[in-house]
PDB file of C-alpha atoms in Angstrom:
ATOM      1  CA  MET N   1      41.492  60.006  40.278  1.00  0.00           C
ATOM      2  CA  VAL N   2      43.753  62.502  42.063  1.00  0.00           C
ATOM      3  CA  GLN N   3      44.595  64.138  38.738  1.00  0.00           C
ATOM      4  CA  PHE N   4      40.876  64.446  37.968  1.00  0.00           C
ATOM      5  CA  ALA N   5      40.374  66.265  41.263  1.00  0.00           C
ATOM      6  CA  VAL N   6      43.382  68.564  40.786  1.00  0.00           C
ATOM      7  CA  TYR N   7      42.730  69.380  37.131  1.00  0.00           C
ATOM      8  CA  VAL N   8      38.916  69.400  37.055  1.00  0.00           C
ATOM      9  CA  LEU N   9      37.003  69.252  40.353  1.00  0.00           C
ATOM     10  CA  ILE N  10      38.923  71.688  42.571  1.00  0.00           C
ATOM     11  CA  PRO N  11      39.394  74.351  39.841  1.00  0.00           C
ATOM     12  CA  ALA N  12      35.696  74.202  38.912  1.00  0.00           C
ATOM     13  CA  ILE N  13      34.610  74.567  42.537  1.00  0.00           C
ATOM     14  CA  MET N  14      37.050  77.424  43.223  1.00  0.00           C
ATOM     15  CA  PHE N  15      35.881  79.270  40.110  1.00  0.00           C
ATOM     16  CA  TYR N  16      32.225  78.781  41.009  1.00  0.00           C
ATOM     17  CA  LEU N  17      32.388  79.757  44.696  1.00  0.00           C
ATOM     18  CA  ILE N  18      34.365  82.926  43.974  1.00  0.00           C
ATOM     19  CA  GLY N  19      32.781  83.867  40.648  1.00  0.00           C
ATOM     20  CA  GLN N  20      29.201  83.680  41.911  1.00  0.00           C
ATOM     21  CA  GLU N  21      29.736  86.601  44.300  1.00  0.00           C
ATOM     22  CA  LYS N  22      29.624  90.278  43.399  1.00  0.00           C
ATOM     23  CA  PHE N  23      33.130  91.706  43.315  1.00  0.00           C
ATOM     24  CA  GLU N  24      32.413  94.349  45.955  1.00  0.00           C
ATOM     25  CA  ASN N  25      31.219  91.613  48.303  1.00  0.00           C
ATOM     26  CA  LEU N  26      34.686  90.096  48.175  1.00  0.00           C
ATOM     27  CA  LEU N  27      36.213  93.216  49.757  1.00  0.00           C
ATOM     28  CA  ASN N  28      36.079  92.918  53.547  1.00  0.00           C
ATOM     29  CA  TYR N  29      39.546  93.895  54.653  1.00  0.00           C
ATOM     30  CA  GLY N  30      38.983  93.334  58.365  1.00  0.00           C
ATOM     31  CA  PHE N  31      37.951  89.752  57.698  1.00  0.00           C
ATOM     32  CA  TYR N  32      40.951  89.168  55.452  1.00  0.00           C
ATOM     33  CA  VAL N  33      43.308  90.514  58.116  1.00  0.00           C
ATOM     34  CA  SER N  34      41.792  88.595  61.036  1.00  0.00           C
ATOM     35  CA  TYR N  35      41.262  85.327  59.162  1.00  0.00           C
ATOM     36  CA  GLY N  36      43.689  85.359  56.251  1.00  0.00           C
ATOM     37  CA  GLY N  37      46.440  87.234  58.070  1.00  0.00           C
ATOM     38  CA  THR N  38      46.254  84.853  61.001  1.00  0.00           C
ATOM     39  CA  MET N  39      46.394  81.849  58.673  1.00  0.00           C
ATOM     40  CA  LEU N  40      49.480  83.177  56.899  1.00  0.00           C
ATOM     41  CA  ALA N  41      51.226  84.020  60.171  1.00  0.00           C
ATOM     42  CA  LEU N  42      50.502  80.607  61.674  1.00  0.00           C
ATOM     43  CA  PHE N  43      51.590  78.894  58.465  1.00  0.00           C
ATOM     44  CA  ALA N  44      54.916  80.728  58.619  1.00  0.00           C
ATOM     45  CA  VAL N  45      55.400  79.725  62.263  1.00  0.00           C
ATOM     46  CA  LEU N  46      54.531  76.082  61.558  1.00  0.00           C
ATOM     47  CA  PHE N  47      56.797  75.989  58.516  1.00  0.00           C
ATOM     48  CA  ILE N  48      59.748  77.364  60.494  1.00  0.00           C
ATOM     49  CA  VAL N  49      59.118  74.937  63.369  1.00  0.00           C
ATOM     50  CA  LEU N  50      58.856  71.936  61.038  1.00  0.00           C
ATOM     51  CA  LYS N  51      62.014  72.894  59.170  1.00  0.00           C
ATOM     52  CA  ALA N  52      63.950  73.554  62.373  1.00  0.00           C
ATOM     53  CA  LEU N  53      62.886  70.529  64.414  1.00  0.00           C
ATOM     54  CA  THR N  54      62.340  67.831  61.777  1.00  0.00           C
ATOM     55  CA  SER N  55      64.054  66.439  58.705  1.00  0.00           C
ATOM     56  CA  PHE N  56      61.270  67.484  56.320  1.00  0.00           C
ATOM     57  CA  GLN N  57      62.309  69.163  53.081  1.00  0.00           C
ATOM     58  CA  VAL N  58      60.727  72.420  51.862  1.00  0.00           C
ATOM     59  CA  GLY N  59      57.918  70.721  49.934  1.00  0.00           C
ATOM     60  CA  SER N  60      56.922  68.377  52.758  1.00  0.00           C
ATOM     61  CA  ALA N  61      57.125  71.123  55.399  1.00  0.00           C
ATOM     62  CA  THR N  62      54.936  73.319  53.195  1.00  0.00           C
ATOM     63  CA  VAL N  63      52.255  70.647  52.855  1.00  0.00           C
ATOM     64  CA  LEU N  64      52.209  69.853  56.571  1.00  0.00           C
ATOM     65  CA  ALA N  65      52.204  73.507  57.634  1.00  0.00           C
ATOM     66  CA  PHE N  66      49.217  74.187  55.412  1.00  0.00           C
ATOM     67  CA  ALA N  67      47.524  71.037  56.709  1.00  0.00           C
ATOM     68  CA  GLY N  68      47.717  72.682  60.112  1.00  0.00           C
ATOM     69  CA  VAL N  69      45.919  75.868  59.029  1.00  0.00           C
ATOM     70  CA  ALA N  70      43.903  75.444  55.798  1.00  0.00           C
ATOM     71  CA  SER N  71      40.238  74.581  56.384  1.00  0.00           C
ATOM     72  CA  ASN N  72      37.603  72.692  54.450  1.00  0.00           C
ATOM     73  CA  THR N  73      35.510  75.844  54.187  1.00  0.00           C
ATOM     74  CA  ALA N  74      33.495  74.857  51.118  1.00  0.00           C
ATOM     75  CA  LEU N  75      32.230  71.508  52.380  1.00  0.00           C
ATOM     76  CA  VAL N  76      32.103  72.094  56.155  1.00  0.00           C
ATOM     77  CA  ALA N  77      32.105  75.766  57.198  1.00  0.00           C
ATOM     78  CA  LEU N  78      29.748  76.958  54.444  1.00  0.00           C
ATOM     79  CA  PRO N  79      26.938  74.465  55.219  1.00  0.00           C
ATOM     80  CA  ILE N  80      27.213  75.106  58.972  1.00  0.00           C
ATOM     81  CA  LEU N  81      27.130  78.898  58.652  1.00  0.00           C
ATOM     82  CA  HIS N  82      24.333  78.772  56.090  1.00  0.00           C
ATOM     83  CA  ALA N  83      22.286  76.489  58.343  1.00  0.00           C
ATOM     84  CA  ILE N  84      22.698  78.824  61.334  1.00  0.00           C
ATOM     85  CA  PHE N  85      22.521  82.252  59.695  1.00  0.00           C
ATOM     86  CA  GLY N  86      20.971  81.623  56.284  1.00  0.00           C
ATOM     87  CA  SER N  87      22.213  83.755  53.398  1.00  0.00           C
ATOM     88  CA  LYS N  88      23.883  86.171  55.846  1.00  0.00           C
ATOM     89  CA  GLY N  89      26.299  83.440  56.827  1.00  0.00           C
ATOM     90  CA  ALA N  90      27.055  82.342  53.277  1.00  0.00           C
ATOM     91  CA  LEU N  91      29.104  85.405  52.288  1.00  0.00           C
ATOM     92  CA  PRO N  92      31.671  85.142  55.120  1.00  0.00           C
ATOM     93  CA  ALA N  93      32.070  81.462  54.274  1.00  0.00           C
ATOM     94  CA  VAL N  94      32.718  82.324  50.629  1.00  0.00           C
ATOM     95  CA  LEU N  95      35.358  84.874  51.664  1.00  0.00           C
ATOM     96  CA  ALA N  96      36.922  82.263  53.925  1.00  0.00           C
ATOM     97  CA  ASN N  97      37.007  79.956  50.926  1.00  0.00           C
ATOM     98  CA  LEU N  98      38.715  82.698  48.909  1.00  0.00           C
ATOM     99  CA  VAL N  99      41.354  82.935  51.638  1.00  0.00           C
ATOM    100  CA  VAL N 100      41.875  79.166  51.425  1.00  0.00           C
ATOM    101  CA  ALA N 101      42.170  79.505  47.650  1.00  0.00           C
ATOM    102  CA  ILE N 102      44.888  82.129  48.132  1.00  0.00           C
ATOM    103  CA  LEU N 103      46.618  79.843  50.624  1.00  0.00           C
ATOM    104  CA  LEU N 104      46.479  77.041  48.068  1.00  0.00           C
ATOM    105  CA  LEU N 105      47.942  79.433  45.507  1.00  0.00           C
ATOM    106  CA  ILE N 106      50.871  80.161  47.834  1.00  0.00           C
ATOM    107  CA  MET N 107      51.276  76.484  48.634  1.00  0.00           C
ATOM    108  CA  THR N 108      51.241  75.500  44.972  1.00  0.00           C
ATOM    109  CA  THR N 109      53.769  78.225  44.159  1.00  0.00           C
ATOM    110  CA  ILE N 110      56.166  76.861  46.780  1.00  0.00           C
ATOM    111  CA  LEU N 111      55.637  73.288  45.575  1.00  0.00           C
ATOM    112  CA  GLU N 112      56.176  74.281  41.946  1.00  0.00           C
ATOM    113  CA  THR N 113      59.335  76.167  42.919  1.00  0.00           C
ATOM    114  CA  SER N 114      60.557  73.201  44.940  1.00  0.00           C
ATOM    115  CA  ALA N 115      59.847  70.874  42.027  1.00  0.00           C
ATOM    116  CA  GLY N 116      61.716  73.242  39.720  1.00  0.00           C
ATOM    117  CA  HIS N 117      64.762  73.197  41.983  1.00  0.00           C
ATOM    118  CA  LYS N 118      64.710  69.400  42.050  1.00  0.00           C
ATOM    119  CA  ALA N 119      64.502  69.204  38.295  1.00  0.00           C
ATOM    120  CA  SER N 120      67.251  71.728  37.691  1.00  0.00           C
ATOM    121  CA  ALA N 121      69.130  74.145  39.871  1.00  0.00           C
ATOM    122  CA  LYS N 122      69.150  76.614  36.987  1.00  0.00           C
ATOM    123  CA  THR N 123      65.428  76.707  36.222  1.00  0.00           C
ATOM    124  CA  PRO N 124      64.631  80.292  35.146  1.00  0.00           C
ATOM    125  CA  ILE N 125      62.299  82.234  37.421  1.00  0.00           C
ATOM    126  CA  TYR N 126      59.934  83.053  34.560  1.00  0.00           C
ATOM    127  CA  LYS N 127      59.464  79.342  33.849  1.00  0.00           C
ATOM    128  CA  ILE N 128      58.621  78.670  37.477  1.00  0.00           C
ATOM    129  CA  LEU N 129      56.118  81.557  37.473  1.00  0.00           C
ATOM    130  CA  LEU N 130      54.634  80.299  34.217  1.00  0.00           C
ATOM    131  CA  ASN N 131      54.202  76.828  35.696  1.00  0.00           C
ATOM    132  CA  VAL N 132      52.504  78.358  38.720  1.00  0.00           C
ATOM    133  CA  LEU N 133      50.077  80.368  36.567  1.00  0.00           C
ATOM    134  CA  LYS N 134      49.387  77.292  34.443  1.00  0.00           C
ATOM    135  CA  ASN N 135      48.362  75.349  37.538  1.00  0.00           C
ATOM    136  CA  PRO N 136      44.597  74.785  37.156  1.00  0.00           C
ATOM    137  CA  ILE N 137      43.776  75.634  40.778  1.00  0.00           C
ATOM    138  CA  ILE N 138      45.609  78.948  40.657  1.00  0.00           C
ATOM    139  CA  ALA N 139      44.225  79.792  37.219  1.00  0.00           C
ATOM    140  CA  ALA N 140      40.689  79.023  38.386  1.00  0.00           C
ATOM    141  CA  THR N 141      41.110  81.235  41.459  1.00  0.00           C
ATOM    142  CA  LEU N 142      42.319  84.212  39.431  1.00  0.00           C
ATOM    143  CA  LEU N 143      39.663  83.685  36.763  1.00  0.00           C
ATOM    144  CA  GLY N 144      37.010  83.434  39.470  1.00  0.00           C
ATOM    145  CA  VAL N 145      37.973  86.857  40.833  1.00  0.00           C
ATOM    146  CA  LEU N 146      37.925  88.327  37.309  1.00  0.00           C
ATOM    147  CA  TYR N 147      34.564  86.716  36.555  1.00  0.00           C
ATOM    148  CA  SER N 148      33.164  88.081  39.804  1.00  0.00           C
ATOM    149  CA  PHE N 149      34.217  91.554  38.644  1.00  0.00           C
ATOM    150  CA  THR N 150      31.996  91.194  35.538  1.00  0.00           C
ATOM    151  CA  GLY N 151      28.891  90.640  37.676  1.00  0.00           C
ATOM    152  CA  ILE N 152      27.461  88.103  35.212  1.00  0.00           C
ATOM    153  CA  GLY N 153      26.861  85.318  37.724  1.00  0.00           C
ATOM    154  CA  PHE N 154      25.758  81.773  36.877  1.00  0.00           C
ATOM    155  CA  SER N 155      22.526  80.327  35.574  1.00  0.00           C
ATOM    156  CA  ASP N 156      20.637  77.810  37.710  1.00  0.00           C
ATOM    157  CA  ALA N 157      21.669  74.983  35.394  1.00  0.00           C
ATOM    158  CA  VAL N 158      25.368  75.833  35.703  1.00  0.00           C
ATOM    159  CA  SER N 159      25.068  76.291  39.472  1.00  0.00           C
ATOM    160  CA  ASP N 160      23.362  72.913  39.880  1.00  0.00           C
ATOM    161  CA  TYR N 161      26.034  71.223  37.779  1.00  0.00           C
ATOM    162  CA  LEU N 162      28.887  72.779  39.756  1.00  0.00           C
ATOM    163  CA  GLU N 163      27.170  71.876  43.032  1.00  0.00           C
ATOM    164  CA  LEU N 164      27.212  68.257  41.876  1.00  0.00           C
ATOM    165  CA  MET N 165      30.922  68.574  41.126  1.00  0.00           C
ATOM    166  CA  SER N 166      31.568  69.903  44.632  1.00  0.00           C
ATOM    167  CA  GLN N 167      29.865  66.835  46.074  1.00  0.00           C
ATOM    168  CA  ALA N 168      32.005  64.635  43.840  1.00  0.00           C
ATOM    169  CA  LEU N 169      35.158  66.218  45.280  1.00  0.00           C
ATOM    170  CA  ALA N 170      34.330  64.935  48.749  1.00  0.00           C
ATOM    171  CA  ALA N 171      33.802  61.399  47.451  1.00  0.00           C
ATOM    172  CA  VAL N 172      36.978  61.420  45.350  1.00  0.00           C
ATOM    173  CA  ALA N 173      39.099  62.798  48.182  1.00  0.00           C
ATOM    174  CA  LEU N 174      37.734  60.341  50.747  1.00  0.00           C
ATOM    175  CA  PHE N 175      38.341  57.385  48.428  1.00  0.00           C
ATOM    176  CA  ALA N 176      41.890  58.514  47.687  1.00  0.00           C
ATOM    177  CA  ILE N 177      42.585  59.112  51.390  1.00  0.00           C
ATOM    178  CA  GLY N 178      41.339  55.634  52.267  1.00  0.00           C
ATOM    179  CA  PHE N 179      43.460  54.116  49.521  1.00  0.00           C
ATOM    180  CA  THR N 180      46.546  55.915  50.831  1.00  0.00           C
ATOM    181  CA  THR N 181      46.048  55.214  54.545  1.00  0.00           C
ATOM    182  CA  SER N 182      48.712  53.033  56.171  1.00  0.00           C
ATOM    183  CA  VAL N 183      48.468  51.790  59.770  1.00  0.00           C
ATOM    184  CA  ARG N 184      52.262  51.639  60.046  1.00  0.00           C
ATOM    185  CA  THR N 185      52.581  55.272  58.964  1.00  0.00           C
ATOM    186  CA  ILE N 186      49.961  56.322  61.518  1.00  0.00           C
ATOM    187  CA  VAL N 187      51.934  54.627  64.312  1.00  0.00           C
ATOM    188  CA  GLN N 188      55.235  56.118  63.148  1.00  0.00           C
ATOM    189  CA  THR N 189      53.904  59.648  62.718  1.00  0.00           C
ATOM    190  CA  GLY N 190      51.380  59.675  65.578  1.00  0.00           C
ATOM    191  CA  PRO N 191      52.965  62.591  67.492  1.00  0.00           C
ATOM    192  CA  MET N 192      53.095  64.752  64.344  1.00  0.00           C
ATOM    193  CA  ILE N 193      49.467  63.959  63.510  1.00  0.00           C
ATOM    194  CA  LEU N 194      48.421  64.782  67.080  1.00  0.00           C
ATOM    195  CA  PHE N 195      50.404  68.027  67.101  1.00  0.00           C
ATOM    196  CA  LEU N 196      48.996  69.333  63.810  1.00  0.00           C
ATOM    197  CA  THR N 197      45.468  68.201  64.703  1.00  0.00           C
ATOM    198  CA  VAL N 198      45.555  70.134  67.982  1.00  0.00           C
ATOM    199  CA  VAL N 199      46.937  73.179  66.173  1.00  0.00           C
ATOM    200  CA  LYS N 200      44.277  72.966  63.457  1.00  0.00           C
ATOM    201  CA  LEU N 201      41.219  72.399  65.641  1.00  0.00           C
ATOM    202  CA  LEU N 202      42.083  74.363  68.792  1.00  0.00           C
ATOM    203  CA  VAL N 203      44.985  76.792  68.366  1.00  0.00           C
ATOM    204  CA  VAL N 204      44.094  78.253  64.953  1.00  0.00           C
ATOM    205  CA  PRO N 205      40.412  79.001  65.781  1.00  0.00           C
ATOM    206  CA  GLY N 206      41.434  80.511  69.115  1.00  0.00           C
ATOM    207  CA  VAL N 207      43.941  82.865  67.503  1.00  0.00           C
ATOM    208  CA  VAL N 208      41.439  83.817  64.770  1.00  0.00           C
ATOM    209  CA  LEU N 209      38.784  84.543  67.417  1.00  0.00           C
ATOM    210  CA  LEU N 210      41.217  86.766  69.313  1.00  0.00           C
ATOM    211  CA  ALA N 211      42.267  88.571  66.125  1.00  0.00           C
ATOM    212  CA  GLY N 212      38.641  89.216  65.169  1.00  0.00           C
ATOM    213  CA  HIS N 213      37.962  90.842  68.546  1.00  0.00           C
ATOM    214  CA  LEU N 214      41.137  92.931  68.421  1.00  0.00           C
ATOM    215  CA  ILE N 215      40.294  94.224  64.935  1.00  0.00           C
ATOM    216  CA  GLY N 216      36.696  94.925  65.950  1.00  0.00           C
ATOM    217  CA  LEU N 217      34.838  92.746  63.460  1.00  0.00           C
ATOM    218  CA  ASP N 218      31.070  92.463  63.547  1.00  0.00           C
ATOM    219  CA  PRO N 219      30.007  89.485  65.744  1.00  0.00           C
ATOM    220  CA  LEU N 220      28.616  87.592  62.754  1.00  0.00           C
ATOM    221  CA  TRP N 221      31.956  87.884  60.954  1.00  0.00           C
ATOM    222  CA  ILE N 222      33.868  86.870  64.092  1.00  0.00           C
ATOM    223  CA  ILE N 223      31.702  83.766  64.358  1.00  0.00           C
ATOM    224  CA  ALA N 224      32.126  82.995  60.660  1.00  0.00           C
ATOM    225  CA  ALA N 225      35.902  83.417  60.825  1.00  0.00           C
ATOM    226  CA  THR N 226      36.191  81.208  63.901  1.00  0.00           C
ATOM    227  CA  VAL N 227      33.933  78.464  62.531  1.00  0.00           C
ATOM    228  CA  SER N 228      35.851  78.533  59.244  1.00  0.00           C
ATOM    229  CA  ALA N 229      39.142  78.229  61.114  1.00  0.00           C
ATOM    230  CA  ALA N 230      37.751  75.381  63.240  1.00  0.00           C
ATOM    231  CA  ALA N 231      36.710  73.310  60.217  1.00  0.00           C
ATOM    232  CA  PRO N 232      38.824  70.213  59.516  1.00  0.00           C
ATOM    233  CA  THR N 233      41.785  70.290  57.162  1.00  0.00           C
ATOM    234  CA  ALA N 234      40.877  70.827  53.512  1.00  0.00           C
ATOM    235  CA  LYS N 235      40.897  67.596  51.518  1.00  0.00           C
ATOM    236  CA  SER N 236      42.538  69.463  48.649  1.00  0.00           C
ATOM    237  CA  ILE N 237      45.716  69.590  50.771  1.00  0.00           C
ATOM    238  CA  PHE N 238      45.987  65.825  50.511  1.00  0.00           C
ATOM    239  CA  LEU N 239      45.235  65.854  46.792  1.00  0.00           C
ATOM    240  CA  LEU N 240      48.054  68.333  46.179  1.00  0.00           C
ATOM    241  CA  ALA N 241      50.391  66.393  48.471  1.00  0.00           C
ATOM    242  CA  LYS N 242      49.640  63.294  46.420  1.00  0.00           C
ATOM    243  CA  HIS N 243      50.028  65.171  43.150  1.00  0.00           C
ATOM    244  CA  TYR N 244      53.460  66.544  44.110  1.00  0.00           C
ATOM    245  CA  ASP N 245      54.457  63.420  46.096  1.00  0.00           C
ATOM    246  CA  GLN N 246      55.074  65.350  49.319  1.00  0.00           C
ATOM    247  CA  GLU N 247      54.096  63.247  52.369  1.00  0.00           C
ATOM    248  CA  PRO N 248      50.679  62.183  50.970  1.00  0.00           C
ATOM    249  CA  GLN N 249      50.146  59.504  53.646  1.00  0.00           C
ATOM    250  CA  LEU N 250      50.792  61.919  56.490  1.00  0.00           C
ATOM    251  CA  ALA N 251      48.558  64.529  54.853  1.00  0.00           C
ATOM    252  CA  ALA N 252      45.810  61.909  54.471  1.00  0.00           C
ATOM    253  CA  HIS N 253      46.012  60.993  58.147  1.00  0.00           C
ATOM    254  CA  ILE N 254      45.837  64.637  59.230  1.00  0.00           C
ATOM    255  CA  VAL N 255      42.743  65.151  57.066  1.00  0.00           C
ATOM    256  CA  SER N 256      41.172  62.010  58.535  1.00  0.00           C
ATOM    257  CA  ALA N 257      42.041  62.910  62.142  1.00  0.00           C
ATOM    258  CA  THR N 258      40.794  66.488  61.918  1.00  0.00           C
ATOM    259  CA  SER N 259      37.625  65.405  60.093  1.00  0.00           C
ATOM    260  CA  PHE N 260      36.831  62.878  62.828  1.00  0.00           C
ATOM    261  CA  LEU N 261      37.632  65.083  65.826  1.00  0.00           C
ATOM    262  CA  ALA N 262      36.113  68.259  64.359  1.00  0.00           C
ATOM    263  CA  VAL N 263      32.661  66.818  65.044  1.00  0.00           C
ATOM    264  CA  GLY N 264      33.312  67.466  68.722  1.00  0.00           C
ATOM    265  CA  THR N 265      35.538  70.538  68.550  1.00  0.00           C
ATOM    266  CA  LEU N 266      33.157  72.424  66.246  1.00  0.00           C
ATOM    267  CA  ILE N 267      30.362  71.925  68.787  1.00  0.00           C
ATOM    268  CA  LEU N 268      32.722  73.217  71.466  1.00  0.00           C
ATOM    269  CA  TRP N 269      33.557  76.335  69.444  1.00  0.00           C
ATOM    270  CA  LEU N 270      29.886  76.997  68.641  1.00  0.00           C
ATOM    271  CA  PHE N 271      29.151  76.798  72.376  1.00  0.00           C
ATOM    272  CA  VAL N 272      31.950  79.282  73.123  1.00  0.00           C
ATOM    273  CA  LEU N 273      30.822  81.629  70.337  1.00  0.00           C
ATOM    274  CA  HIS N 274      27.199  81.488  71.478  1.00  0.00           C
ATOM    275  CA  HIS N 275      28.338  82.396  74.985  1.00  0.00           C
ATOM    276  CA  LEU N 276      30.384  85.349  73.678  1.00  0.00           C
ATOM    277  CA  HIS N 277      27.857  86.605  71.101  1.00  0.00           C
ATOM    278  CA  PRO N 278      24.386  85.278  71.998  1.00  0.00           C
ATOM    279  CA  THR N 279      22.501  87.981  70.089  1.00  0.00           C
ATOM    280  CA  ALA N 280      24.292  87.172  66.824  1.00  0.00           C
ATOM    281  CA  PHE N 281      22.729  83.708  66.808  1.00  0.00           C
ATOM    282  CA  GLN N 282      19.279  85.303  66.802  1.00  0.00           C
ATOM    283  CA  LEU N 283      19.831  87.038  63.436  1.00  0.00           C
ATOM    284  CA  ASN N 284      18.241  84.273  61.394  1.00  0.00           C
TER     285      ASN N 284
END
């Protein structure tokens, strides 16, 4: 089931969400800096902290650091922003999803490199790069950008089919997470789960909100970036952790914890954003 998600569901959804947009719509550098740049910076900080203060290896630290920053933009942020702002809110959510796709690309590259080092200390660099490019999620992301450049788009039939696949991803991920959950692991790793959950739901959105204001983004884009950052951890993080056997139980618990608590924290962030930018919520 996990392999089906990694090799079929996630690549199809990534290709669809990116490829359906016009290429020029994907170019909003301020958003990429405030949202994507913040995510990368916080990932680096988390990775360094985890490596310095814990016994996690490179692969495990990579998975957990990304679990603390990467959001479920496609299944959480996109519906929320579309419901509040209509089509105007959909584009920022798609760009946020592209950022997550790039984060997944970086994460997969590190995991592939780590796996290559485990298999052989003398694995050639070109073989590692080839394995990275052959990864279906990375290939789908790159192909989605190229397809967006063509401007062809998707027919209604294809869009409906891919929408069904995106719904299937949620079901597959939730089933796999439930199957992996262990009460003993939750008790043993409680402090780590709590730490990364607080970072994901409170620290990351706060830093993204601050970055958006410092860069001078339009209020709608600030709201979209913050809501995207405040979404729970992407379920694809767990699927990749399971696929590469890098702390899948801990990743599953972080996804579960952030998904449960985000119901309250997202309302809190929407309240804060409405207080800061009340006129933006009157656009739709």
